[in-house]
mmCIF file of C-alpha atoms in Angstrom:
data_model
loop_
_atom_site.group_PDB
_atom_site.id
_atom_site.type_symbol
_atom_site.label_atom_id
_atom_site.label_comp_id
_atom_site.label_asym_id
_atom_site.label_seq_id
_atom_site.Cartn_x
_atom_site.Cartn_y
_atom_site.Cartn_z
ATOM 1 C CA UNK U 1 2.625 -13.785 7.876
ATOM 2 C CA UNK U 2 4.025 -10.780 9.728
ATOM 3 C CA UNK U 3 3.069 -7.138 9.256
ATOM 4 C CA UNK U 4 5.866 -6.202 6.839
ATOM 5 C CA UNK U 5 5.075 -9.215 4.648
ATOM 6 C CA UNK U 6 1.370 -8.298 4.719
ATOM 7 C CA UNK U 7 2.053 -4.686 3.698
ATOM 8 C CA UNK U 8 4.383 -5.908 0.934
ATOM 9 C CA UNK U 9 1.718 -8.374 -0.222
ATOM 10 C CA UNK U 10 -0.958 -5.657 -0.277
ATOM 11 C CA UNK U 11 1.347 -3.341 -2.237
ATOM 12 C CA UNK U 12 2.116 -6.140 -4.704
ATOM 13 C CA UNK U 13 -1.605 -6.868 -5.197
ATOM 14 C CA UNK U 14 -2.316 -3.147 -5.603
ATOM 15 C CA UNK U 15 0.469 -2.738 -8.189
ATOM 16 C CA UNK U 16 -0.989 -5.578 -10.260
ATOM 17 C CA UNK U 17 -4.200 -3.558 -10.606
ATOM 18 C CA UNK U 18 -2.855 -0.032 -10.182
ATOM 19 C CA UNK U 19 0.782 0.055 -11.355
ATOM 20 C CA UNK U 20 1.365 3.502 -9.846
ATOM 21 C CA UNK U 21 0.680 2.281 -6.267
ATOM 22 C CA UNK U 22 3.471 3.070 -3.809
ATOM 23 C CA UNK U 23 4.301 4.002 -0.215
ATOM 24 C CA UNK U 24 5.279 7.670 -0.003
ATOM 25 C CA UNK U 25 7.642 9.544 2.349
ATOM 26 C CA UNK U 26 4.734 10.213 4.748
ATOM 27 C CA UNK U 27 4.189 6.465 5.195
ATOM 28 C CA UNK U 28 0.941 6.546 3.223
ATOM 29 C CA UNK U 29 0.003 3.593 1.049
ATOM 30 C CA UNK U 30 -1.103 5.261 -2.170
ATOM 31 C CA UNK U 31 -3.335 2.744 -3.935
ATOM 32 C CA UNK U 32 -4.424 4.911 -6.863
ATOM 33 C CA UNK U 33 -2.844 8.371 -7.046
ATOM 34 C CA UNK U 34 -5.111 9.907 -9.679
ATOM 35 C CA UNK U 35 -8.249 9.201 -7.614
ATOM 36 C CA UNK U 36 -6.472 9.993 -4.326
ATOM 37 C CA UNK U 37 -7.151 6.541 -2.870
ATOM 38 C CA UNK U 38 -4.768 5.965 0.017
ATOM 39 C CA UNK U 39 -4.446 5.411 3.746
ATOM 40 C CA UNK U 40 -1.814 6.076 6.371
ATOM 41 C CA UNK U 41 0.350 3.248 7.676
ATOM 42 C CA UNK U 42 1.763 5.059 10.712
ATOM 43 C CA UNK U 43 -0.810 3.616 13.137
ATOM 44 C CA UNK U 44 -0.754 0.111 11.649
ATOM 45 C CA UNK U 45 0.967 -2.082 14.237
ATOM 46 C CA UNK U 46 -0.450 -5.506 13.384
ATOM 47 C CA UNK U 47 -1.917 -7.510 10.527
ATOM 48 C CA UNK U 48 -5.338 -6.947 12.128
ATOM 49 C CA UNK U 49 -4.772 -3.172 11.978
ATOM 50 C CA UNK U 50 -3.876 -3.490 8.287
ATOM 51 C CA UNK U 51 -7.000 -5.509 7.520
ATOM 52 C CA UNK U 52 -9.108 -2.939 9.388
ATOM 53 C CA UNK U 53 -7.506 -0.126 7.361
ATOM 54 C CA UNK U 54 -8.204 -1.939 4.093
ATOM 55 C CA UNK U 55 -11.861 -2.324 5.045
ATOM 56 C CA UNK U 56 -12.179 1.196 6.489
ATOM 57 C CA UNK U 57 -10.511 3.081 3.632
ATOM 58 C CA UNK U 58 -10.993 0.909 0.554
ATOM 59 C CA UNK U 59 -14.609 -0.158 1.054
ATOM 60 C CA UNK U 60 -15.967 3.170 -0.245
ATOM 61 C CA UNK U 61 -13.990 3.363 -3.506
ATOM 62 C CA UNK U 62 -14.787 -0.299 -4.096
ATOM 63 C CA UNK U 63 -18.492 0.540 -4.459
ATOM 64 C CA UNK U 64 -18.941 4.319 -4.940
ATOM 65 C CA UNK U 65 -17.224 7.653 -5.348
ATOM 66 C CA UNK U 66 -15.048 6.699 -8.333
ATOM 67 C CA UNK U 67 -15.754 5.380 -11.816
ATOM 68 C CA UNK U 68 -17.082 1.836 -12.239
ATOM 69 C CA UNK U 69 -13.706 1.005 -13.776
ATOM 70 C CA UNK U 70 -11.896 1.887 -10.540
ATOM 71 C CA UNK U 71 -14.605 0.475 -8.264
ATOM 72 C CA UNK U 72 -14.078 -2.920 -9.851
ATOM 73 C CA UNK U 73 -10.294 -2.672 -9.539
ATOM 74 C CA UNK U 74 -10.299 -1.501 -5.925
ATOM 75 C CA UNK U 75 -12.767 -4.287 -5.096
ATOM 76 C CA UNK U 76 -10.356 -6.711 -6.779
ATOM 77 C CA UNK U 77 -7.526 -5.482 -4.518
ATOM 78 C CA UNK U 78 -9.681 -5.794 -1.395
ATOM 79 C CA UNK U 79 -10.993 -9.237 -2.309
ATOM 80 C CA UNK U 80 -7.582 -10.616 -3.220
ATOM 81 C CA UNK U 81 -5.928 -9.237 -0.088
ATOM 82 C CA UNK U 82 -8.679 -10.389 2.286
ATOM 83 C CA UNK U 83 -9.391 -13.663 0.482
ATOM 84 C CA UNK U 84 -13.017 -12.689 -0.081
ATOM 85 C CA UNK U 85 -15.353 -12.424 -3.061
ATOM 86 C CA UNK U 86 -17.486 -9.423 -2.122
ATOM 87 C CA UNK U 87 -19.796 -8.012 -4.781
ATOM 88 C CA UNK U 88 -20.378 -4.298 -5.228
ATOM 89 C CA UNK U 89 -23.604 -4.498 -3.165
ATOM 90 C CA UNK U 90 -21.859 -6.431 -0.407
ATOM 91 C CA UNK U 91 -19.036 -3.891 -0.326
ATOM 92 C CA UNK U 92 -21.626 -1.125 -0.064
ATOM 93 C CA UNK U 93 -23.045 -2.924 2.985
ATOM 94 C CA UNK U 94 -19.542 -3.272 4.465
ATOM 95 C CA UNK U 95 -18.874 0.423 3.805
ATOM 96 C CA UNK U 96 -22.148 1.430 5.472
ATOM 97 C CA UNK U 97 -21.151 -0.154 8.793
ATOM 98 C CA UNK U 98 -17.347 -0.210 8.719
ATOM 99 C CA UNK U 99 -16.220 2.495 6.286
ATOM 100 C CA UNK U 100 -14.093 5.398 7.482
ATOM 101 C CA UNK U 101 -13.167 3.313 10.544
ATOM 102 C CA UNK U 102 -16.503 4.203 12.144
ATOM 103 C CA UNK U 103 -16.716 1.020 14.244
ATOM 104 C CA UNK U 104 -13.344 -0.645 14.857
ATOM 105 C CA UNK U 105 -14.736 -3.196 17.350
ATOM 106 C CA UNK U 106 -17.347 -4.375 14.847
ATOM 107 C CA UNK U 107 -14.699 -4.456 12.116
ATOM 108 C CA UNK U 108 -12.502 -6.742 14.241
ATOM 109 C CA UNK U 109 -15.495 -9.018 14.922
ATOM 110 C CA UNK U 110 -16.231 -9.046 11.173
ATOM 111 C CA UNK U 111 -12.643 -10.043 10.370
ATOM 112 C CA UNK U 112 -12.494 -12.659 13.126
ATOM 113 C CA UNK U 113 -15.758 -14.170 11.800
ATOM 114 C CA UNK U 114 -14.061 -14.846 8.475
ATOM 115 C CA UNK U 115 -15.794 -11.834 6.882
ATOM 116 C CA UNK U 116 -19.289 -13.149 7.602
ATOM 117 C CA UNK U 117 -21.710 -10.447 6.461
ATOM 118 C CA UNK U 118 -24.239 -11.728 9.028
ATOM 119 C CA UNK U 119 -22.078 -10.072 11.713
ATOM 120 C CA UNK U 120 -23.094 -6.688 10.283
ATOM 121 C CA UNK U 121 -26.545 -5.190 10.946
ATOM 122 C CA UNK U 122 -29.160 -6.102 8.371
ATOM 123 C CA UNK U 123 -29.970 -3.587 5.682
ATOM 124 C CA UNK U 124 -33.323 -1.946 6.289
#
């Protein structure tokens, strides 16, 4: 699947859960406008970049910062797009080490491992 197909697939998945999802004139993928959940697409040049963005910018709202209603729905988008079944606690662990794009190299290793949580440091 190429990048355009992957972006279209992510937007389709997002619209199933958040019907107001769209890509705006600034090339931002707005997942949930009311809660200001979005990320920029301008520096996404590959499917790997897109997966990294999903993890970096959707891991937080999938476990904290918004209502439980939206946490569950954002987690549903992430899990369906990535082909994972992360729980809220697992997403919190992912957010701790990969959220906000704080460690792109580790994020790529995590993705290449098939989303194996053992790649991430252990919770202390």
